Tab-separated table of C-alpha atoms and ligand atoms in Angstrom:
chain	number	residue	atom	x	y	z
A	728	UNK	CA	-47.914	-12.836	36.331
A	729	UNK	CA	-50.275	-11.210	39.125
A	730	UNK	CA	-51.361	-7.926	39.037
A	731	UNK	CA	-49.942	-6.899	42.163
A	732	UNK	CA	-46.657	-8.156	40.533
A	733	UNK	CA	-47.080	-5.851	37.874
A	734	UNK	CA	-48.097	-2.700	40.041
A	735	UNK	CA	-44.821	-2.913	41.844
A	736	UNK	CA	-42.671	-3.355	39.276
A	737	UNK	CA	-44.270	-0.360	37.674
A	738	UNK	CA	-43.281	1.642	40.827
A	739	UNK	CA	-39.767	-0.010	40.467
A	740	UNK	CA	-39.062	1.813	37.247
A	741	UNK	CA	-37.477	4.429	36.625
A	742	UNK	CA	-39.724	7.744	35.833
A	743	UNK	CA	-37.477	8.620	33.227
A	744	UNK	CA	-35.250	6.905	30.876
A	745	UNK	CA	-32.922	8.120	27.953
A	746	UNK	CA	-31.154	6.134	26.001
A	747	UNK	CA	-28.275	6.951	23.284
A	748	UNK	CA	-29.843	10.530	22.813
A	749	UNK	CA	-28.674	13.086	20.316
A	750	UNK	CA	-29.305	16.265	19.193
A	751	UNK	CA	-27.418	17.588	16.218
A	752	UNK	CA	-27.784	21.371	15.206
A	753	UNK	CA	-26.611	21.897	11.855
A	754	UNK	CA	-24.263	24.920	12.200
A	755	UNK	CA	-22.893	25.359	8.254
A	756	UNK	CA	-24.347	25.423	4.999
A	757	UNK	CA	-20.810	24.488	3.701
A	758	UNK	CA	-19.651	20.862	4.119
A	759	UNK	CA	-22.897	19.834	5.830
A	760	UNK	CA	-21.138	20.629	9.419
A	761	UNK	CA	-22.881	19.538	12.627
A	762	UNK	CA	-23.026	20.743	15.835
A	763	UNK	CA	-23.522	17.756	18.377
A	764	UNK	CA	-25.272	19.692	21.207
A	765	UNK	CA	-26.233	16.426	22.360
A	766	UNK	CA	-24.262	13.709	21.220
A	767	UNK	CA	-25.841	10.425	22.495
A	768	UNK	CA	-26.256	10.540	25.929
A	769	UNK	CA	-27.995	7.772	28.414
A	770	UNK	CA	-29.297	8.233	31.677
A	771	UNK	CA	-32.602	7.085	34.174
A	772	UNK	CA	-34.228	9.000	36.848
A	773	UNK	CA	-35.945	6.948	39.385
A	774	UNK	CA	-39.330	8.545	41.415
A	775	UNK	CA	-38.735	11.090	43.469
A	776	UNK	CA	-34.886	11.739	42.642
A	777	UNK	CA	-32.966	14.363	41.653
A	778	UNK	CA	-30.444	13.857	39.343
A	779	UNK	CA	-28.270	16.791	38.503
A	780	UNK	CA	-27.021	17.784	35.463
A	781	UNK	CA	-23.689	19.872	35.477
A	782	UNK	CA	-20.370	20.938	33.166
A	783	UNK	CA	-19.031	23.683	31.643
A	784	UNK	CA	-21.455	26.653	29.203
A	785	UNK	CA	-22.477	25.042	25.819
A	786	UNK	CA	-21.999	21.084	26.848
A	787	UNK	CA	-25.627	20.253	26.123
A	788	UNK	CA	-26.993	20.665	29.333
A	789	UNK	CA	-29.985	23.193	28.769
A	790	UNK	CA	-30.294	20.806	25.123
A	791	UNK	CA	-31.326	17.755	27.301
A	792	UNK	CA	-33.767	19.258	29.435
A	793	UNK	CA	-35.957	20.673	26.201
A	794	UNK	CA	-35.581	16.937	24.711
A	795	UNK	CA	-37.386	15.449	27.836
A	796	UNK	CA	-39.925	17.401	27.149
A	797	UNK	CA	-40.110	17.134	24.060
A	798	UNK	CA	-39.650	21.129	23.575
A	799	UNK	CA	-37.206	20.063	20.996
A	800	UNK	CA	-37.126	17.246	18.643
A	801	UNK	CA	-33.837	14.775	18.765
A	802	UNK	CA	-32.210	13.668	16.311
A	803	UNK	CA	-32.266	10.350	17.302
A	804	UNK	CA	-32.791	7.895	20.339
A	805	UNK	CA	-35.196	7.066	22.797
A	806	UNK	CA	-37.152	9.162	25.924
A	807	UNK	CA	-39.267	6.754	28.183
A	808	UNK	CA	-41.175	8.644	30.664
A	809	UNK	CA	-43.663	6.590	33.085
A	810	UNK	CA	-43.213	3.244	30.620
A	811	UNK	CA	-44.683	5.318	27.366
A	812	UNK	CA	-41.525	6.096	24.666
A	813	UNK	CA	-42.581	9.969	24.050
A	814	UNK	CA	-40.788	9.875	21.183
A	815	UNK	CA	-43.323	8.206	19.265
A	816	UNK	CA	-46.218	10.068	20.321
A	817	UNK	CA	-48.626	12.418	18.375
A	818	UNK	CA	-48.971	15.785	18.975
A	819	UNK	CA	-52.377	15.343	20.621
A	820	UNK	CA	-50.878	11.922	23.132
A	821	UNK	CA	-47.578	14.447	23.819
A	822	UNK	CA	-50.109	17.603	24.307
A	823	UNK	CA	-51.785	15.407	27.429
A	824	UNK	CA	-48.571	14.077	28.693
A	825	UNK	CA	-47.436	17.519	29.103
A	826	UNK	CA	-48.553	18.555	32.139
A	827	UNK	CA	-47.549	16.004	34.035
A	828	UNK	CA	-43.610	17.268	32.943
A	829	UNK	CA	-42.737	21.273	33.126
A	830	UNK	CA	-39.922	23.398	33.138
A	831	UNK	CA	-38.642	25.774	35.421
A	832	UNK	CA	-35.950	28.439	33.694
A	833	UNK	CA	-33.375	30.719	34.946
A	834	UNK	CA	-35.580	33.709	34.224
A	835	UNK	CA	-38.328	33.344	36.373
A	836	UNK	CA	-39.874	36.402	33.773
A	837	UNK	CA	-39.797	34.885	30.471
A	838	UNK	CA	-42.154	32.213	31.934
A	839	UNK	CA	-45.079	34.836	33.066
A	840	UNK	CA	-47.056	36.790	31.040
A	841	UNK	CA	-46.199	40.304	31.701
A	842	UNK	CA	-49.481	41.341	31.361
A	843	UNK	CA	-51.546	39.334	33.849
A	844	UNK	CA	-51.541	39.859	37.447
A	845	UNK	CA	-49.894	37.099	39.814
A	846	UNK	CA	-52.907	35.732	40.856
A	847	UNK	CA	-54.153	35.539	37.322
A	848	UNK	CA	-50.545	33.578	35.878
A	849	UNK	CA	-51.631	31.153	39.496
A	850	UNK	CA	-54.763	29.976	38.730
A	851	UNK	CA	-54.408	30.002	34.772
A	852	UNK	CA	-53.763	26.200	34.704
A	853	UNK	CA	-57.180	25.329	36.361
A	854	UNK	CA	-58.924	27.677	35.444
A	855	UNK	CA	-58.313	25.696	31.762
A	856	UNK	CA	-58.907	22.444	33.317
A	857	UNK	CA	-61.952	22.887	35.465
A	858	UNK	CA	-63.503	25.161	33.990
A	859	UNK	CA	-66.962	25.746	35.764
A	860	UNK	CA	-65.889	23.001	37.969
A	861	UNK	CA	-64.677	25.358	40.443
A	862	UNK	CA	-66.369	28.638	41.743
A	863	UNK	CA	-64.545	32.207	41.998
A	864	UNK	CA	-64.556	32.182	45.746
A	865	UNK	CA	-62.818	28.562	46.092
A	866	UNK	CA	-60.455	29.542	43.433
A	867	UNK	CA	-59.113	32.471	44.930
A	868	UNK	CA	-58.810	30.469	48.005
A	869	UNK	CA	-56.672	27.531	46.379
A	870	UNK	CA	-54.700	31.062	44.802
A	871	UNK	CA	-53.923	32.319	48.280
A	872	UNK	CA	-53.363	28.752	49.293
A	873	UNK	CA	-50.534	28.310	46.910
A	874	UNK	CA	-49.344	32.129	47.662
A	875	UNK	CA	-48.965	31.479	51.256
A	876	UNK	CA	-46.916	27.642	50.122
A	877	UNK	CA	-44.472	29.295	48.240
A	878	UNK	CA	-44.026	31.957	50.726
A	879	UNK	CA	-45.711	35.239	48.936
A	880	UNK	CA	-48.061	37.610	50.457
A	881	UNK	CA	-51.726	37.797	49.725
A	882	UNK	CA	-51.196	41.198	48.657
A	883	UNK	CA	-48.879	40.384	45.879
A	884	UNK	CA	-51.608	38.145	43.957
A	885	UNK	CA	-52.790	42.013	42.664
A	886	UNK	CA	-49.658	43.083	40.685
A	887	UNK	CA	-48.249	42.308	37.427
A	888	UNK	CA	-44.104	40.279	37.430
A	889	UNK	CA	-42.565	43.794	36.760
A	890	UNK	CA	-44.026	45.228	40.461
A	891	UNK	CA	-42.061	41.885	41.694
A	892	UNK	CA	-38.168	41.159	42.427
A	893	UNK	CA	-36.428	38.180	40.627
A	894	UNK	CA	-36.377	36.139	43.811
A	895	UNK	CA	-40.690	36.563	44.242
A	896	UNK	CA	-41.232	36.055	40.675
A	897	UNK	CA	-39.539	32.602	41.001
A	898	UNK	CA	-41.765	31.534	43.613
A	899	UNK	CA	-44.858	32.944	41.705
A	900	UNK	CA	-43.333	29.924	39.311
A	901	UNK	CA	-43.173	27.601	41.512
A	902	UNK	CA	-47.121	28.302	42.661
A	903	UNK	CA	-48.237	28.338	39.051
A	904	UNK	CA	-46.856	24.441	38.562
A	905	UNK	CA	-47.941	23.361	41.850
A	906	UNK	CA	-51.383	24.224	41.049
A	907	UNK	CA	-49.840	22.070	37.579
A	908	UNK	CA	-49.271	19.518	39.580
A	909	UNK	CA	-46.740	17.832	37.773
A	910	UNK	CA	-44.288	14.908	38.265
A	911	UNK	CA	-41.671	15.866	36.505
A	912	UNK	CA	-39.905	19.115	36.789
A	913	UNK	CA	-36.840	20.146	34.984
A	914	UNK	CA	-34.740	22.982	36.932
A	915	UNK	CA	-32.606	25.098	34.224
A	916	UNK	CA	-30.427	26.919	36.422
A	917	UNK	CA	-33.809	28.218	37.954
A	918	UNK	CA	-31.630	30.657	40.697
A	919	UNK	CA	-28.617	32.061	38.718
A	920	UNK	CA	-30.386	35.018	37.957
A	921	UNK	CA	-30.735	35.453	41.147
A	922	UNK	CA	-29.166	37.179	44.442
A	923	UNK	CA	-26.788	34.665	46.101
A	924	UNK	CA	-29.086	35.635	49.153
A	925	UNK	CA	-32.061	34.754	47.401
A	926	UNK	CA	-30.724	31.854	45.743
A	927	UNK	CA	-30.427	29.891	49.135
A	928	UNK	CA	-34.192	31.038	49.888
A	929	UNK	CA	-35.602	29.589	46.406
A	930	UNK	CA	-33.674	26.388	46.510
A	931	UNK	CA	-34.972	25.727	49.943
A	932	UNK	CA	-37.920	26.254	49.544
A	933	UNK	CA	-37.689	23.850	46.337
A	934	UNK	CA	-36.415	21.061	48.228
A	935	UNK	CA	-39.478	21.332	50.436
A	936	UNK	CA	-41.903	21.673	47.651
A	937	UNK	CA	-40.315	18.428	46.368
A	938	UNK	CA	-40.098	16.549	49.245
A	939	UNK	CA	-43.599	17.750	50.389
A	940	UNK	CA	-45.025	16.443	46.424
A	941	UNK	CA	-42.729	13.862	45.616
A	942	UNK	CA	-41.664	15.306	42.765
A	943	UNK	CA	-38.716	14.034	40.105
A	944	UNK	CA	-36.768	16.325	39.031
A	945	UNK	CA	-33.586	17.191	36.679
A	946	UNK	CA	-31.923	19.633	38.055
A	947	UNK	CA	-29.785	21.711	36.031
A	948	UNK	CA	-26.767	23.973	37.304
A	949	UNK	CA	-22.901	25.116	36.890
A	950	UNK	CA	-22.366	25.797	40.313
A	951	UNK	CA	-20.940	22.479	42.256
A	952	UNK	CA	-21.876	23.265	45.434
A	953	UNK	CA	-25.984	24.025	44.286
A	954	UNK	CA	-25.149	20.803	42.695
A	955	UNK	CA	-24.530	19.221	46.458
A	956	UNK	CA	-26.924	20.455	47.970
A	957	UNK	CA	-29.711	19.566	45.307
A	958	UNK	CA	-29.634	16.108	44.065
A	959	UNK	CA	-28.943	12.330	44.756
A	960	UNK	CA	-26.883	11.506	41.951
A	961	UNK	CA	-25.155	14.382	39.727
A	962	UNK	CA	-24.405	13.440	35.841
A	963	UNK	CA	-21.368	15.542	34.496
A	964	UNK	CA	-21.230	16.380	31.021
A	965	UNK	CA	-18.916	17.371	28.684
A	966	UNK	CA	-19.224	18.068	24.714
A	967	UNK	CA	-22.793	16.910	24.417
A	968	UNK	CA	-21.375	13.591	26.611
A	969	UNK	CA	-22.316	12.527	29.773
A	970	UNK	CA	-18.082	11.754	31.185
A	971	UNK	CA	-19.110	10.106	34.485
A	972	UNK	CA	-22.229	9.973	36.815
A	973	UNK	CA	-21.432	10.289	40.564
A	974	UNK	CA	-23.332	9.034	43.695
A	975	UNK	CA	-24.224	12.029	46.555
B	1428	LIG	N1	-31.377	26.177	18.393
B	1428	LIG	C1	-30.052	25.937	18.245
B	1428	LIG	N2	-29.466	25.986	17.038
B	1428	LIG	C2	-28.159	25.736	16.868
B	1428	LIG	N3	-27.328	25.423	17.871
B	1428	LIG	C3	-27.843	25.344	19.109
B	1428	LIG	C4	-29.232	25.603	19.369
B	1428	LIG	N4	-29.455	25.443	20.696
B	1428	LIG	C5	-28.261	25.114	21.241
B	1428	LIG	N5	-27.302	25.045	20.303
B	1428	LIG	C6	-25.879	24.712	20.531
B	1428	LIG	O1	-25.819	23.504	21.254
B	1428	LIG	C7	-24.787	23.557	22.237
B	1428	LIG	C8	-25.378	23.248	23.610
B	1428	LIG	O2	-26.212	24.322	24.026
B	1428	LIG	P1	-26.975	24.321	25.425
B	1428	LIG	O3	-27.816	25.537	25.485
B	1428	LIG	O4	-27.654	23.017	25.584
B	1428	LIG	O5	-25.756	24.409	26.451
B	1428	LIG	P2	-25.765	24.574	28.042
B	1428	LIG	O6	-24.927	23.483	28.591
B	1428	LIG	O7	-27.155	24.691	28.538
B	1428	LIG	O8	-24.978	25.951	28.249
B	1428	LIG	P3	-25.176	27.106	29.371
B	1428	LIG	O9	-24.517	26.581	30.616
B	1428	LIG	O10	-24.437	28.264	28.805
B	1428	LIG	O11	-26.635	27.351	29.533
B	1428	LIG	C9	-24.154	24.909	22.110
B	1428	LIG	O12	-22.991	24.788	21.350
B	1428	LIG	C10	-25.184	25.724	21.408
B	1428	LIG	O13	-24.588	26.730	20.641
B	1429	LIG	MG1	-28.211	26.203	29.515
Protein backbone atom coordinates (compact mmCIF):
# COMPACT_ATOMS: atom_id res chain seq x y z
CA UNK A 1 0.00 0.00 0.00
CA UNK A 2 1.26 3.71 -0.84
CA UNK A 3 1.50 6.22 1.52
CA UNK A 4 -0.75 8.53 -0.05
CA UNK A 5 -3.21 5.55 0.18
CA UNK A 6 -2.82 5.49 3.71
CA UNK A 7 -3.08 9.39 4.35
CA UNK A 8 -6.51 9.39 2.83
CA UNK A 9 -7.90 6.70 4.33
CA UNK A 10 -6.79 8.19 7.59
CA UNK A 11 -8.87 11.31 6.69
CA UNK A 12 -11.72 8.82 5.73
CA UNK A 13 -12.16 7.71 9.30
CA UNK A 14 -14.17 8.56 11.53
CA UNK A 15 -12.69 11.01 14.44
CA UNK A 16 -14.49 9.16 16.88
CA UNK A 17 -15.69 5.73 17.34
CA UNK A 18 -17.59 3.88 20.24
CA UNK A 19 -18.37 0.67 20.24
CA UNK A 20 -20.73 -1.49 22.70
CA UNK A 21 -20.03 1.13 25.55
CA UNK A 22 -21.24 0.84 29.10
CA UNK A 23 -21.19 2.46 32.12
CA UNK A 24 -22.68 0.78 35.14
CA UNK A 25 -23.05 2.80 38.50
CA UNK A 26 -23.59 0.57 41.26
CA UNK A 27 -26.63 2.09 43.05
CA UNK A 28 -27.22 -0.66 46.18
CA UNK A 29 -25.18 -2.30 48.60
CA UNK A 30 -28.03 -4.92 48.81
CA UNK A 31 -28.32 -7.48 45.98
CA UNK A 32 -25.35 -6.01 44.10
CA UNK A 33 -27.96 -3.66 42.02
CA UNK A 34 -26.71 -1.72 38.99
CA UNK A 35 -27.53 1.26 37.51
CA UNK A 36 -26.86 1.08 33.62
CA UNK A 37 -26.27 4.82 32.96
CA UNK A 38 -24.80 3.67 29.89
CA UNK A 39 -25.76 0.44 28.79
CA UNK A 40 -23.72 -0.44 25.63
CA UNK A 41 -24.07 2.04 23.24
CA UNK A 42 -22.27 2.37 19.56
CA UNK A 43 -21.82 5.25 17.56
CA UNK A 44 -18.93 7.18 15.03
CA UNK A 45 -18.42 10.77 14.46
CA UNK A 46 -16.82 11.61 11.25
CA UNK A 47 -14.42 15.12 10.96
CA UNK A 48 -16.04 18.01 11.23
CA UNK A 49 -19.67 16.67 12.19
CA UNK A 50 -21.93 17.18 14.68
CA UNK A 51 -23.71 14.50 15.95
CA UNK A 52 -26.31 15.24 18.54
CA UNK A 53 -27.11 13.51 21.39
CA UNK A 54 -30.78 13.86 22.76
CA UNK A 55 -33.70 12.00 25.09
CA UNK A 56 -35.32 12.42 28.07
CA UNK A 57 -33.25 13.60 31.93
CA UNK A 58 -31.18 10.60 33.28
CA UNK A 59 -30.88 8.44 29.79
CA UNK A 60 -27.09 8.56 29.81
CA UNK A 61 -26.56 11.40 27.81
CA UNK A 62 -24.23 13.70 30.03
CA UNK A 63 -22.60 9.77 31.01
CA UNK A 64 -21.33 9.47 27.35
CA UNK A 65 -19.83 12.69 26.90
CA UNK A 66 -17.43 12.21 30.26
CA UNK A 67 -16.56 8.57 28.74
CA UNK A 68 -15.13 10.20 25.49
CA UNK A 69 -13.06 11.89 27.39
CA UNK A 70 -12.18 9.73 29.44
CA UNK A 71 -13.50 11.97 32.55
CA UNK A 72 -15.01 8.76 33.62
CA UNK A 73 -13.91 5.27 33.36
CA UNK A 74 -16.44 2.62 31.49
CA UNK A 75 -17.20 -0.28 32.46
CA UNK A 76 -16.54 -1.86 29.45
CA UNK A 77 -16.08 -1.35 25.57
CA UNK A 78 -14.11 0.48 23.28
CA UNK A 79 -13.42 4.60 22.51
CA UNK A 80 -11.29 5.14 19.26
CA UNK A 81 -10.47 8.67 18.82
CA UNK A 82 -8.11 9.67 15.70
CA UNK A 83 -7.20 5.63 15.16
CA UNK A 84 -5.64 5.36 18.97
CA UNK A 85 -8.26 3.09 21.39
CA UNK A 86 -8.08 5.65 24.54
CA UNK A 87 -9.16 3.12 26.50
CA UNK A 88 -5.95 1.53 26.78
CA UNK A 89 -3.89 4.42 27.37
CA UNK A 90 -1.78 5.50 30.45
CA UNK A 91 -2.40 8.29 32.36
CA UNK A 92 0.59 10.17 30.93
CA UNK A 93 -0.52 9.03 26.72
CA UNK A 94 -4.40 10.14 27.91
CA UNK A 95 -2.88 13.41 29.79
CA UNK A 96 -1.40 14.52 26.06
CA UNK A 97 -4.38 13.43 24.16
CA UNK A 98 -6.39 15.67 26.22
CA UNK A 99 -6.21 18.74 24.77
CA UNK A 100 -6.93 17.94 21.62
CA UNK A 101 -10.75 16.81 23.20
CA UNK A 102 -12.59 19.37 25.82
CA UNK A 103 -15.78 19.92 27.23
CA UNK A 104 -18.05 22.63 27.20
CA UNK A 105 -20.89 22.43 30.23
CA UNK A 106 -24.15 23.98 30.86
CA UNK A 107 -22.64 26.24 33.49
CA UNK A 108 -20.40 28.29 31.75
CA UNK A 109 -19.14 29.15 35.77
CA UNK A 110 -18.16 25.91 37.10
CA UNK A 111 -15.58 25.82 34.24
CA UNK A 112 -13.68 29.28 35.30
CA UNK A 113 -11.87 29.91 38.16
CA UNK A 114 -13.68 32.45 40.10
CA UNK A 115 -10.76 33.98 41.13
CA UNK A 116 -8.83 34.93 37.99
CA UNK A 117 -9.71 37.66 35.76
CA UNK A 118 -11.08 36.82 32.11
CA UNK A 119 -8.11 37.55 30.47
CA UNK A 120 -6.15 35.48 32.91
CA UNK A 121 -8.79 32.04 32.52
CA UNK A 122 -7.92 33.13 28.25
CA UNK A 123 -4.50 32.83 28.06
CA UNK A 124 -4.02 30.12 30.92
CA UNK A 125 -3.69 27.29 28.32
CA UNK A 126 -0.58 28.89 26.60
CA UNK A 127 0.69 30.44 28.92
CA UNK A 128 1.36 26.46 30.19
CA UNK A 129 2.39 25.47 26.83
CA UNK A 130 4.72 28.17 25.65
CA UNK A 131 5.94 29.24 28.32
CA UNK A 132 8.70 31.91 27.52
CA UNK A 133 7.90 31.17 24.01
CA UNK A 134 5.66 34.01 23.83
CA UNK A 135 6.19 37.64 25.20
CA UNK A 136 3.54 39.64 27.45
CA UNK A 137 2.77 42.11 24.73
CA UNK A 138 1.94 39.32 21.94
CA UNK A 139 0.02 37.47 24.48
CA UNK A 140 -2.28 40.02 25.40
CA UNK A 141 -2.72 40.59 21.79
CA UNK A 142 -3.68 36.84 20.89
CA UNK A 143 -6.09 37.56 24.43
CA UNK A 144 -7.86 40.47 22.77
CA UNK A 145 -7.72 38.54 19.56
CA UNK A 146 -9.80 35.75 20.92
CA UNK A 147 -12.02 38.46 22.99
CA UNK A 148 -12.96 40.27 19.94
CA UNK A 149 -13.73 36.26 18.06
CA UNK A 150 -16.06 35.36 20.51
CA UNK A 151 -17.65 38.66 20.55
CA UNK A 152 -16.48 40.25 24.15
CA UNK A 153 -15.16 43.61 24.75
CA UNK A 154 -11.58 44.43 25.48
CA UNK A 155 -12.69 45.87 28.59
CA UNK A 156 -14.11 42.73 29.99
CA UNK A 157 -10.58 40.82 29.88
CA UNK A 158 -10.14 42.97 33.51
CA UNK A 159 -12.95 41.38 35.62
CA UNK A 160 -13.42 38.25 37.40
CA UNK A 161 -16.85 35.55 35.91
CA UNK A 162 -19.03 37.00 38.79
CA UNK A 163 -18.77 40.89 37.15
CA UNK A 164 -20.06 38.80 33.90
CA UNK A 165 -23.73 37.55 32.79
CA UNK A 166 -24.27 33.78 31.99
CA UNK A 167 -24.48 34.48 28.28
CA UNK A 168 -20.59 36.43 28.35
CA UNK A 169 -19.21 33.91 30.58
CA UNK A 170 -20.03 31.24 27.92
CA UNK A 171 -18.21 32.95 25.34
CA UNK A 172 -15.23 33.64 27.76
CA UNK A 173 -15.43 29.52 27.36
CA UNK A 174 -15.47 29.34 24.16
CA UNK A 175 -12.14 31.85 23.90
CA UNK A 176 -10.35 29.84 26.55
CA UNK A 177 -10.60 26.43 24.18
CA UNK A 178 -9.99 28.22 21.08
CA UNK A 179 -6.78 29.38 22.33
CA UNK A 180 -6.99 25.13 23.31
CA UNK A 181 -7.32 24.54 20.09
CA UNK A 182 -8.92 21.39 20.17
CA UNK A 183 -10.63 18.94 17.74
CA UNK A 184 -12.98 17.59 19.62
CA UNK A 185 -15.51 19.42 21.63
CA UNK A 186 -18.29 17.94 23.58
CA UNK A 187 -21.38 20.48 24.09
CA UNK A 188 -23.35 19.44 27.47
CA UNK A 189 -26.32 21.43 27.10
CA UNK A 190 -23.75 24.41 26.96
CA UNK A 191 -26.98 27.18 26.63
CA UNK A 192 -29.77 25.86 28.96
CA UNK A 193 -28.66 27.93 31.60
CA UNK A 194 -29.10 30.44 29.61
CA UNK A 195 -31.69 33.29 28.39
CA UNK A 196 -33.67 31.92 25.40
CA UNK A 197 -32.37 35.33 23.92
CA UNK A 198 -28.97 34.53 24.64
CA UNK A 199 -29.18 31.04 23.80
CA UNK A 200 -29.69 31.85 19.99
CA UNK A 201 -26.56 34.33 20.32
CA UNK A 202 -24.15 31.50 21.85
CA UNK A 203 -25.21 28.78 19.52
CA UNK A 204 -24.53 31.01 16.62
CA UNK A 205 -21.79 32.05 17.33
CA UNK A 206 -20.75 28.23 17.97
CA UNK A 207 -21.67 27.18 14.65
CA UNK A 208 -19.29 29.80 13.31
CA UNK A 209 -16.50 28.97 15.61
CA UNK A 210 -16.94 25.41 14.25
CA UNK A 211 -17.29 25.97 10.87
CA UNK A 212 -14.50 28.66 10.95
CA UNK A 213 -12.01 25.61 12.93
CA UNK A 214 -13.38 22.59 11.68
CA UNK A 215 -14.15 21.34 14.72
CA UNK A 216 -16.08 17.78 15.69
CA UNK A 217 -18.26 18.00 18.01
CA UNK A 218 -21.00 16.01 20.24
CA UNK A 219 -23.46 18.05 20.91
CA UNK A 220 -25.57 17.43 23.76
CA UNK A 221 -29.25 18.84 24.35
CA UNK A 222 -33.10 18.10 25.36
CA UNK A 223 -34.49 20.66 23.35
CA UNK A 224 -35.43 19.23 19.62
CA UNK A 225 -35.39 22.17 17.89
CA UNK A 226 -31.45 23.24 19.33
CA UNK A 227 -31.12 19.73 18.23
CA UNK A 228 -32.10 20.95 14.41
CA UNK A 229 -30.45 23.55 14.22
CA UNK A 230 -27.04 22.08 15.58
CA UNK A 231 -26.01 18.89 14.08
CA UNK A 232 -25.88 16.56 10.95
CA UNK A 233 -27.05 13.49 12.36
CA UNK A 234 -28.93 13.42 15.92
CA UNK A 235 -28.60 9.97 18.06
CA UNK A 236 -31.71 9.53 20.42
CA UNK A 237 -31.32 7.76 23.50
CA UNK A 238 -33.27 6.15 25.83
CA UNK A 239 -32.32 4.10 29.18
CA UNK A 240 -28.60 4.26 28.67
CA UNK A 241 -29.59 3.00 24.76
CA UNK A 242 -29.09 4.67 21.76
CA UNK A 243 -33.20 3.72 20.12
CA UNK A 244 -32.51 5.11 16.62
CA UNK A 245 -30.01 7.56 14.91
CA UNK A 246 -31.62 10.00 12.41
CA UNK A 247 -30.17 11.83 9.32
CA UNK A 248 -30.65 16.03 9.35
N1 LIG B 1 -21.49 9.32 39.61
C1 LIG B 1 -22.65 8.63 39.52
N2 LIG B 1 -22.97 7.68 40.41
C2 LIG B 1 -24.11 6.98 40.33
N3 LIG B 1 -25.03 7.16 39.38
C3 LIG B 1 -24.78 8.09 38.44
C4 LIG B 1 -23.58 8.89 38.46
N4 LIG B 1 -23.61 9.73 37.40
C5 LIG B 1 -24.77 9.48 36.75
N5 LIG B 1 -25.47 8.51 37.36
C6 LIG B 1 -26.78 7.97 36.93
O1 LIG B 1 -26.69 7.61 35.58
C7 LIG B 1 -27.89 7.97 34.88
C8 LIG B 1 -27.54 8.85 33.69
O2 LIG B 1 -27.10 10.13 34.15
P1 LIG B 1 -26.66 11.29 33.16
O3 LIG B 1 -26.18 12.43 33.97
O4 LIG B 1 -25.74 10.73 32.15
O5 LIG B 1 -28.05 11.64 32.45
P2 LIG B 1 -28.42 12.81 31.42
O6 LIG B 1 -29.06 12.16 30.25
O7 LIG B 1 -27.23 13.66 31.17
O8 LIG B 1 -29.54 13.63 32.21
P3 LIG B 1 -29.87 15.22 32.20
O9 LIG B 1 -30.62 15.47 30.93
O10 LIG B 1 -30.74 15.39 33.40
O11 LIG B 1 -28.58 15.96 32.29
C9 LIG B 1 -28.79 8.60 35.90
O12 LIG B 1 -29.70 7.64 36.34
C10 LIG B 1 -27.87 9.02 36.99
O13 LIG B 1 -28.52 9.00 38.23
MG1 LIG C 1 -26.81 15.67 31.54
Amino acid sequence: QTGKGAFFEVLLMPLIEVRDLKKYYSSGLINKQYSRAVDGVSFHINRGETLGLVGESGCGKTTVGRLLLRLVEPTSGRITFDGTDIIGLKKGEMRKLRPRMQMIFQDPESSLNPRMRIGESISEPFRLKLRGEMSRGEMKERVLELVDMVGLNPEHVNRFPHQLSGGQNQRVVLARILAIKPEFIVADEPTASLDVSVQAQILRLMMDLKSEFGLTMLFISHDMDVMRHMSDRIAVMEKGKIISTIDN
